[in-house]
Short mmCIF file of C-alpha atoms in Angstrom, two decimals:
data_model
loop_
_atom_site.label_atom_id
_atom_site.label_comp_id
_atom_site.label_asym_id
_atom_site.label_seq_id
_atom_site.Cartn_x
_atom_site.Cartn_y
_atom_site.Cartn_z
CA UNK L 1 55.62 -5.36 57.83
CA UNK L 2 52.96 -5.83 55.30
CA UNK L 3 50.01 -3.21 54.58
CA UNK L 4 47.76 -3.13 52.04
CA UNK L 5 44.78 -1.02 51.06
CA UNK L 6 42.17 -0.38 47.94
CA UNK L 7 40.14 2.62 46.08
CA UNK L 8 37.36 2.73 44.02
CA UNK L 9 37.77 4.57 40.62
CA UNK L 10 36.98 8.00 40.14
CA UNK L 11 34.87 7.06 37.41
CA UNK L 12 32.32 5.70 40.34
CA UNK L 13 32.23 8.87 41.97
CA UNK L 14 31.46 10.69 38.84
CA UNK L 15 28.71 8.17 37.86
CA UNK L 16 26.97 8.76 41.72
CA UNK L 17 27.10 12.22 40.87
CA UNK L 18 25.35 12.45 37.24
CA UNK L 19 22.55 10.01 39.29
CA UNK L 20 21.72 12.80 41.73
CA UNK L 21 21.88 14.98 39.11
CA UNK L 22 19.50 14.25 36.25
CA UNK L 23 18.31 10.42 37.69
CA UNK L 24 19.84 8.93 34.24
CA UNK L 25 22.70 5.86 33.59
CA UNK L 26 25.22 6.82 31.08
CA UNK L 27 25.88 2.91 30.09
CA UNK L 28 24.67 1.32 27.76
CA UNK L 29 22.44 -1.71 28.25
CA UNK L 30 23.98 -4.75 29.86
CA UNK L 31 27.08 -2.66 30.80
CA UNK L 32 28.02 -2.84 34.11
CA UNK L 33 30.74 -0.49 35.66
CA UNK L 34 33.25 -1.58 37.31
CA UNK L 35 34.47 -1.56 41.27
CA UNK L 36 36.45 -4.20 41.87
CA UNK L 37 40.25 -3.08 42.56
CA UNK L 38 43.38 -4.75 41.37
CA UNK L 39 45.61 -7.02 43.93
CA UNK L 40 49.38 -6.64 44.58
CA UNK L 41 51.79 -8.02 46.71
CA UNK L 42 55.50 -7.47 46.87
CA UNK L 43 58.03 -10.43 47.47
CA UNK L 44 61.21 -10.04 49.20
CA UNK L 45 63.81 -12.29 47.75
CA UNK L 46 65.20 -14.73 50.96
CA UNK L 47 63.70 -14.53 54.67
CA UNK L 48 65.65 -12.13 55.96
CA UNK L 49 64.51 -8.35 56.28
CA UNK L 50 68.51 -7.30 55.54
CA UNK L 51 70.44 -7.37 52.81
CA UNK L 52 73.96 -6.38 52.15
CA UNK L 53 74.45 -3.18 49.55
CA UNK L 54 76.68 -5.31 46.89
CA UNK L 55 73.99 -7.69 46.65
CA UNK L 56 71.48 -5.00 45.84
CA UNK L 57 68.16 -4.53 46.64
CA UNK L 58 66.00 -7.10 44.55
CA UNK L 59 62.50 -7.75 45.23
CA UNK L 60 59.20 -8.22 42.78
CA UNK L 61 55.93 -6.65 42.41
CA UNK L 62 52.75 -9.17 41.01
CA UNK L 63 49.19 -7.70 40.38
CA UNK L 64 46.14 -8.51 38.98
CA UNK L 65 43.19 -7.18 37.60
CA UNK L 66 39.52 -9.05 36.56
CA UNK L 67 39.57 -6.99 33.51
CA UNK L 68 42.89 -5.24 33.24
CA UNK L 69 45.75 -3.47 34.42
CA UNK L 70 46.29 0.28 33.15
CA UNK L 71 49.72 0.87 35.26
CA UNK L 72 51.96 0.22 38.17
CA UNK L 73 54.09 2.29 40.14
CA UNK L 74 56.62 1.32 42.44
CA UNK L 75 58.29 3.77 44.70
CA UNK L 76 61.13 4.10 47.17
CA UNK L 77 61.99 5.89 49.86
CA UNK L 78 64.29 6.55 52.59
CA UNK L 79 67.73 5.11 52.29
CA UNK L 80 66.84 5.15 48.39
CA UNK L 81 64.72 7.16 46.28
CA UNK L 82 63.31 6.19 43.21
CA UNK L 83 60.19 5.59 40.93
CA UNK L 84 59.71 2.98 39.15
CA UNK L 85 56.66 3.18 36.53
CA UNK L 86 54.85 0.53 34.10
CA UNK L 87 52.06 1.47 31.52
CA UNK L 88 50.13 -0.81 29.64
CA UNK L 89 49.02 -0.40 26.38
CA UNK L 90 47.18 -4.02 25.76
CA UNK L 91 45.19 -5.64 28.00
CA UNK L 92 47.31 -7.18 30.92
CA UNK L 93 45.03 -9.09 33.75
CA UNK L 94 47.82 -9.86 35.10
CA UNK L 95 51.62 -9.36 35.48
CA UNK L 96 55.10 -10.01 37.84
CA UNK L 97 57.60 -7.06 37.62
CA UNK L 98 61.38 -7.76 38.76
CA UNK L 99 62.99 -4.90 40.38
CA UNK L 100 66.49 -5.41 40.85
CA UNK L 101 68.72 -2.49 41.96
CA UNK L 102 72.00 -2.52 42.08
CA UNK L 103 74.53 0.14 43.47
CA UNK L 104 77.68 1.42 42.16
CA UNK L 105 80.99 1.19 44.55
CA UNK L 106 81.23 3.95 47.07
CA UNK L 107 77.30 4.74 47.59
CA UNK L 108 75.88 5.76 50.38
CA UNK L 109 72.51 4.63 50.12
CA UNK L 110 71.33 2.33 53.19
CA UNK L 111 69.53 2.31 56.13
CA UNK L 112 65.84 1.21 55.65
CA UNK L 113 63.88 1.52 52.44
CA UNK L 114 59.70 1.91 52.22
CA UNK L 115 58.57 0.67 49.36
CA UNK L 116 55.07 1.49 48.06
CA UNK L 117 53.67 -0.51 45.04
CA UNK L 118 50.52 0.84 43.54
CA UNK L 119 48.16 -1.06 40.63
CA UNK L 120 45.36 0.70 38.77
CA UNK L 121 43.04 -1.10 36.45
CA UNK L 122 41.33 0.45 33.48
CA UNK L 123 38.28 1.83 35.44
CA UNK L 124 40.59 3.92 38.08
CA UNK L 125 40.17 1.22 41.01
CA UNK L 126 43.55 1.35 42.40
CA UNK L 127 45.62 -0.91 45.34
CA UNK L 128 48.61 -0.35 47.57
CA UNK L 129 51.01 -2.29 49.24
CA UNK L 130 53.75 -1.57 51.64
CA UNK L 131 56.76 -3.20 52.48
CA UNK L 132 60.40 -2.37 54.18
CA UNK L 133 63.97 -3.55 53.39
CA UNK L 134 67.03 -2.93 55.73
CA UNK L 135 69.66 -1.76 53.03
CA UNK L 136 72.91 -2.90 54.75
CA UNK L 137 76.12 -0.56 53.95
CA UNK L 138 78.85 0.68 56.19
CA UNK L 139 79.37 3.71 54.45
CA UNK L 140 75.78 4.84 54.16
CA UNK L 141 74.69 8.06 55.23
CA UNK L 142 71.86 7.27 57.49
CA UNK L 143 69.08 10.23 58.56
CA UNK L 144 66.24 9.67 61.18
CA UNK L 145 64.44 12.03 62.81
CA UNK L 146 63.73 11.07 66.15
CA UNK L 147 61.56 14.19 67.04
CA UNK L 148 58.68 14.72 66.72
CA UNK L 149 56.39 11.17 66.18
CA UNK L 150 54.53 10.65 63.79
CA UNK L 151 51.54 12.31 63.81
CA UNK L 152 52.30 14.89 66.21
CA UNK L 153 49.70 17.61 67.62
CA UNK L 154 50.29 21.18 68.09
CA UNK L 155 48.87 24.68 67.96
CA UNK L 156 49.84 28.05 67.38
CA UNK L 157 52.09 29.96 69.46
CA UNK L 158 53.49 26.57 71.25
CA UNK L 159 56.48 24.27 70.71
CA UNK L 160 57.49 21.05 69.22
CA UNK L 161 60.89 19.20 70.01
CA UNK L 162 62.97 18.20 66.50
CA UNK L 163 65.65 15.92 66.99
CA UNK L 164 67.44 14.93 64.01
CA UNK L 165 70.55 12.07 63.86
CA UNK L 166 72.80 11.62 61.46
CA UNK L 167 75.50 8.98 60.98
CA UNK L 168 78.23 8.61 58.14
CA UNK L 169 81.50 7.09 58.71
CA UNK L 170 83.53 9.74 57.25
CA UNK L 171 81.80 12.11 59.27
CA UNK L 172 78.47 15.02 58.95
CA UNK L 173 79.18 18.67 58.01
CA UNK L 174 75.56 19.75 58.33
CA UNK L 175 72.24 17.80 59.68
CA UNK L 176 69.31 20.14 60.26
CA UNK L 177 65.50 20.04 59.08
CA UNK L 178 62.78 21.29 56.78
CA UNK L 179 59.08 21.57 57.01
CA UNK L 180 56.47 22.23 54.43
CA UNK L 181 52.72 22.45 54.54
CA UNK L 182 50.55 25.21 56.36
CA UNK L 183 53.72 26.44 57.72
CA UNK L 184 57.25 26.11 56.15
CA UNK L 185 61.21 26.85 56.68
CA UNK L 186 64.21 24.76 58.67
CA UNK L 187 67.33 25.31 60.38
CA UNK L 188 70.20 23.14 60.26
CA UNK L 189 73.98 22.88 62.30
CA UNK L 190 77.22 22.92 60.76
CA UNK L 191 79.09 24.34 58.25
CA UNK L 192 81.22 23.26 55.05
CA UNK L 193 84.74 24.14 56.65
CA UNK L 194 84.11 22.13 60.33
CA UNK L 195 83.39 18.65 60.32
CA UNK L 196 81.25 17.29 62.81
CA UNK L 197 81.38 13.68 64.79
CA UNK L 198 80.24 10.52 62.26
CA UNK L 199 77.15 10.48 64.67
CA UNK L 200 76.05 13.84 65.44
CA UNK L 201 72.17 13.94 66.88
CA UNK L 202 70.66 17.96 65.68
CA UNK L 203 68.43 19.58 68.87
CA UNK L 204 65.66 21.93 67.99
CA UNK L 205 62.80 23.67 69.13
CA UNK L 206 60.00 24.52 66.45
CA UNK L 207 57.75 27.29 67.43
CA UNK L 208 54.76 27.42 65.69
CA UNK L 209 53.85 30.66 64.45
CA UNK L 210 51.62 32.44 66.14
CA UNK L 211 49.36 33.02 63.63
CA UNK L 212 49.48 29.84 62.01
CA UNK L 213 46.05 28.37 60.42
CA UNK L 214 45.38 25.28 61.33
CA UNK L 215 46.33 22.60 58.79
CA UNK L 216 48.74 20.06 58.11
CA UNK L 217 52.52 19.98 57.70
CA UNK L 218 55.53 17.77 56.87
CA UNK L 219 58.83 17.25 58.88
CA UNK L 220 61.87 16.08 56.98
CA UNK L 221 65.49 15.26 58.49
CA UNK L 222 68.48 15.67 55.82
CA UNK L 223 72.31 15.74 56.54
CA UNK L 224 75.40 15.83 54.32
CA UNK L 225 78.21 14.11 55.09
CA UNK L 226 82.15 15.22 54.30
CA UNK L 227 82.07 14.13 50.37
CA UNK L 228 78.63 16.67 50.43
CA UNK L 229 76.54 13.54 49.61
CA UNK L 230 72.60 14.62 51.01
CA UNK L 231 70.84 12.53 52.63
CA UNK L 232 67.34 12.34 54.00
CA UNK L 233 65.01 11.00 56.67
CA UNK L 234 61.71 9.60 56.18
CA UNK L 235 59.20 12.34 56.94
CA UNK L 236 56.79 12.59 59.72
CA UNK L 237 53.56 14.77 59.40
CA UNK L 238 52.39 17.01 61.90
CA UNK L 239 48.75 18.72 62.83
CA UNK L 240 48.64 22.13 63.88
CA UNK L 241 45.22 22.08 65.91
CA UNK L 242 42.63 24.95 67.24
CA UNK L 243 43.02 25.01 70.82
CA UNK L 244 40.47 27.98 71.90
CA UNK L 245 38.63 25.76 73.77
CA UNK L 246 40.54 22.20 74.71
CA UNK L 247 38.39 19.67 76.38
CA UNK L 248 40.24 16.66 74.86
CA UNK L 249 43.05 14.60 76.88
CA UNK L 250 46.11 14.03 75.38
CA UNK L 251 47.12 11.08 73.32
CA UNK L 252 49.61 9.08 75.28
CA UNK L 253 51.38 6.06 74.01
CA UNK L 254 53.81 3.63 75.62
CA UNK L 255 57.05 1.38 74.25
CA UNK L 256 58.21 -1.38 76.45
CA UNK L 257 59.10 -5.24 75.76
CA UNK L 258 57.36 -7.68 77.03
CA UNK L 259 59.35 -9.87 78.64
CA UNK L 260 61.56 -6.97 80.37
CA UNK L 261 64.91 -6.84 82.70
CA UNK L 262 64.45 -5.26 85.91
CA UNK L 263 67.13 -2.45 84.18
CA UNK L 264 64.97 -1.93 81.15
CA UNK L 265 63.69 1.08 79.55
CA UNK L 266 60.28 2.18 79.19
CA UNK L 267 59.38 5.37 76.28
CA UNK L 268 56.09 6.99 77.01
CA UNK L 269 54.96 10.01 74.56
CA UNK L 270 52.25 12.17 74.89
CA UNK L 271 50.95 14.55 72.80
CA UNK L 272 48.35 17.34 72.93
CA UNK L 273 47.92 20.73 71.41
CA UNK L 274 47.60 22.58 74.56
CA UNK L 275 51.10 21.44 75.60
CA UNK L 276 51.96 18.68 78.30
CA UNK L 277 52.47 19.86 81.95
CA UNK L 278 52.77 16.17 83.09
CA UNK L 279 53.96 12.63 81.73
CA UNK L 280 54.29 9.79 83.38
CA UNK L 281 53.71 5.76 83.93
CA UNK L 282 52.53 2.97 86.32
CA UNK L 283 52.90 -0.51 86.79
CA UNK L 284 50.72 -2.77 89.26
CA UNK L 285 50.41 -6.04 90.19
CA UNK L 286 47.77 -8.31 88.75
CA UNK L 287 46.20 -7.80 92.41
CA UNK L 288 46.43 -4.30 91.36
CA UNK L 289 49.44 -3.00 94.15
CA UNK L 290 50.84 -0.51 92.40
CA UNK L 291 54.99 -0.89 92.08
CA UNK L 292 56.22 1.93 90.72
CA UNK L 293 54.85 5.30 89.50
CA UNK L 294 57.02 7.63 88.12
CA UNK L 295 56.38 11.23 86.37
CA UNK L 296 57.57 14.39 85.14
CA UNK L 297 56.58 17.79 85.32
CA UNK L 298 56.86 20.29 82.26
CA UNK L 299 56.20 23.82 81.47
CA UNK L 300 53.48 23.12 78.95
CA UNK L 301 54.81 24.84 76.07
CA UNK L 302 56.13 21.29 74.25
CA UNK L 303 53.13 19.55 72.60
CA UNK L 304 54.82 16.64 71.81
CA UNK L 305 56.85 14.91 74.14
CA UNK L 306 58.98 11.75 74.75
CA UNK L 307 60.18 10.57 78.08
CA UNK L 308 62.58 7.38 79.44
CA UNK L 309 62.81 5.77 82.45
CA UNK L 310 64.50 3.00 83.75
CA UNK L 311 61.49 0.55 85.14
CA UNK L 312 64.06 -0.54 88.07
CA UNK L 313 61.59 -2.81 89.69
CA UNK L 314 62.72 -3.98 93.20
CA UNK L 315 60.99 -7.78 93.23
CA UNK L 316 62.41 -10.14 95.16
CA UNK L 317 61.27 -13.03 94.02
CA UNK L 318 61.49 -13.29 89.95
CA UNK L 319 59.82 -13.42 87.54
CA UNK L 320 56.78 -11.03 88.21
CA UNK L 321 53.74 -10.11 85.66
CA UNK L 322 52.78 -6.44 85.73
CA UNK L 323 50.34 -4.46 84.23
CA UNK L 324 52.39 -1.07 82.83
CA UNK L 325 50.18 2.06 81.24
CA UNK L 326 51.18 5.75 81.14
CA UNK L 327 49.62 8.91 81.62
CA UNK L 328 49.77 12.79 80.85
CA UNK L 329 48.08 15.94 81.45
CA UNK L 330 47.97 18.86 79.15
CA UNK L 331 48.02 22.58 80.00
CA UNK L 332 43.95 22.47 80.09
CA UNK L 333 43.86 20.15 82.71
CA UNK L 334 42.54 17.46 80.53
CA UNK L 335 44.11 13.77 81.77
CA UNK L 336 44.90 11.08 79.05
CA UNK L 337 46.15 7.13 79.56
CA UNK L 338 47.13 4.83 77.38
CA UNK L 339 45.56 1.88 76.40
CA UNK L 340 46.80 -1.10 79.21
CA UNK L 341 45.75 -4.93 78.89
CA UNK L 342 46.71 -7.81 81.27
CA UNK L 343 48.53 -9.87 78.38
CA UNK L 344 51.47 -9.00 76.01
CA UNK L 345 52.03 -7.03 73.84
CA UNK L 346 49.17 -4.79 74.70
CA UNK L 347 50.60 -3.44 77.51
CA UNK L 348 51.39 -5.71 79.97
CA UNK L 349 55.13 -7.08 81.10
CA UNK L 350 57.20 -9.60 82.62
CA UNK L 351 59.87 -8.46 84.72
CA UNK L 352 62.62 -10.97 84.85
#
């Protein structure tokens, strides 16, 4: 997956503001500032997504600039961590920066890595691009949290659901979280004597403070496995929202192939900061006969929540095209579906 995006310097924000001010341009005649960002792009070596650990992890970073390139910094993140920075001292319009790493016998880096290449030109315009790589290693120590999703919505005094999974081989001796932000702390399971299974999944419930301001915070899975190697998760962020008078419904979003099996699972999660009460999904035909509707009732106090079923559809005659959405309700009473569309992959499947 592919993302890229673009800033404008902070030398343009400073020149709007001296024009409010006094009504006057700083340059000098026939200057012109300048607002046009760099490019990058990162190339994967091969076709492939995966790539074994004794090969490395090798990919390259090109950008450009119209009048010149101040620096570029490459991160990573997730099943390797590191920072990888490039100042230049002459004018450079434009450049292509090998990065090849390689890993010593024994590591237990894997799992995927985000990388995050950033340009900025001489004026302060700056670009980012985003790319993945499945680091392939069957001894790696591999964290994901699986709770809460991204972007998650709460409130104080309620609950959010932190699942945390760690797998290693040799085995885990601790797997646990931390958060950071308007609110901060962890817990964790395990201990340095007692080894637990090589894939041991970490249940938690987070209860926001009751006097927590509303703001912003950061969830972060980490585990360390029997040589008391640390390893960590990619982080999710979190929004701790004012709930004193809730008239919004809940954000509810769906996971489902399709082209699905009449066995098949669908994921629906729903989140709100007045805590879900229900959660649930529909399919119907393109004549709109509804097939199946199935839901769950909670106690509210979870404001982020994730729920399977097995779709099970009963047709006779195969195959069938349905439309699928999902729905929840929050502890105000407010009712939120998901977005639904006759065609694939918006929402719609084929049950074979």
């Amino acid at each position: 997956m592919h993302k890229s995006t673009f800033w404008k310097g902070a030398a343009a924000a400073a020149m709007v503001l001296v024009a409010a001010g006094c009504n006057e341009a700083a340059l000098a005649p026939g200057v012109t500032q300048d607002f046009i960002p760099p490019s990058v792009s990162i190339a994967k070596f091969g076709t492939s997504d995966t790539v074994l650990i004794e090969n490395g992890l090798k990919f390259s970073v090109t950008a450009a600039d119209n009048l010149g390139l101040k620096n570029i910094t490459v991160q990573l993140e997730g099943g390797v961590v590191a920072t990888i920075d490039s100042t230049f001292n002459s004018q450079v319009t434009g450049i292509t920066i090998p990065v090849d790493v390689q890993f010593a016998s024994g590591s237990v880096a894997g799992g995927w890595v985000r990388i995050s290449a950033q340009a900025v030109d001489g004026a302060l315009n700056g670009a980012t691009a985003l790319d993945s790589i499945y680091l392939k290693n069957a001894a790696a120590l591999i964290v994901t949290l699986l709770n809460p999703s991204e972007g998650a919505i709460t409130s104080a005094g309620k609950d959010l659901l932190v699942r945390v999974r760690a797998t290693q081989r040799d085995g885990i001796k601790r797997v646990g979280y931390l958060f950071s932000g308007v609110i901060a702390g962890g817990d964790s399971s395990g201990t340095k004597q007692l080894a637990l299974p090589d894939d041991t999944t970490f249940v938690d419930t987070l209860t926001i403070p009751a006097n927590a301001p509303v703001g912003v915070f950061t969830i972060t899975g980490f585990a360390v496995d029997s040589a008391e190697r640390r390893g960590l998760s990619n982080p999710v962020t979190a929004n701790i929202q004012s709930v004193v008078t809730d008239t919004d419904p809940p954000i509810v979003s769906f996971q489902i192939g399709a082209r699905v099996e009449v066995d098949d699972t669908i994921t629906v999660n729903a989140t709100d900061p007045s805590g879900i009460t229900l959660i649930g999904w529909t399919a119907v035909t393109l004549a709109g006969d509804t097939v199946k509707n199935e839901s769950r009732t909670l106690a509210g106090n979870l404001t982020d929540v994730t729920e399977k079923w097995v779709v099970g559809f009963s047709f006779t005659t195969l195959p069938q095209p349905v439309i699928i959405s999902a729905y929840a309700q929050d502890l105000a009473g407010n009712f939120g579906t998901s977005a639904t569309s006759p065609a694939p992959p918006a929402g719609a499947g084929t049950a074979t």
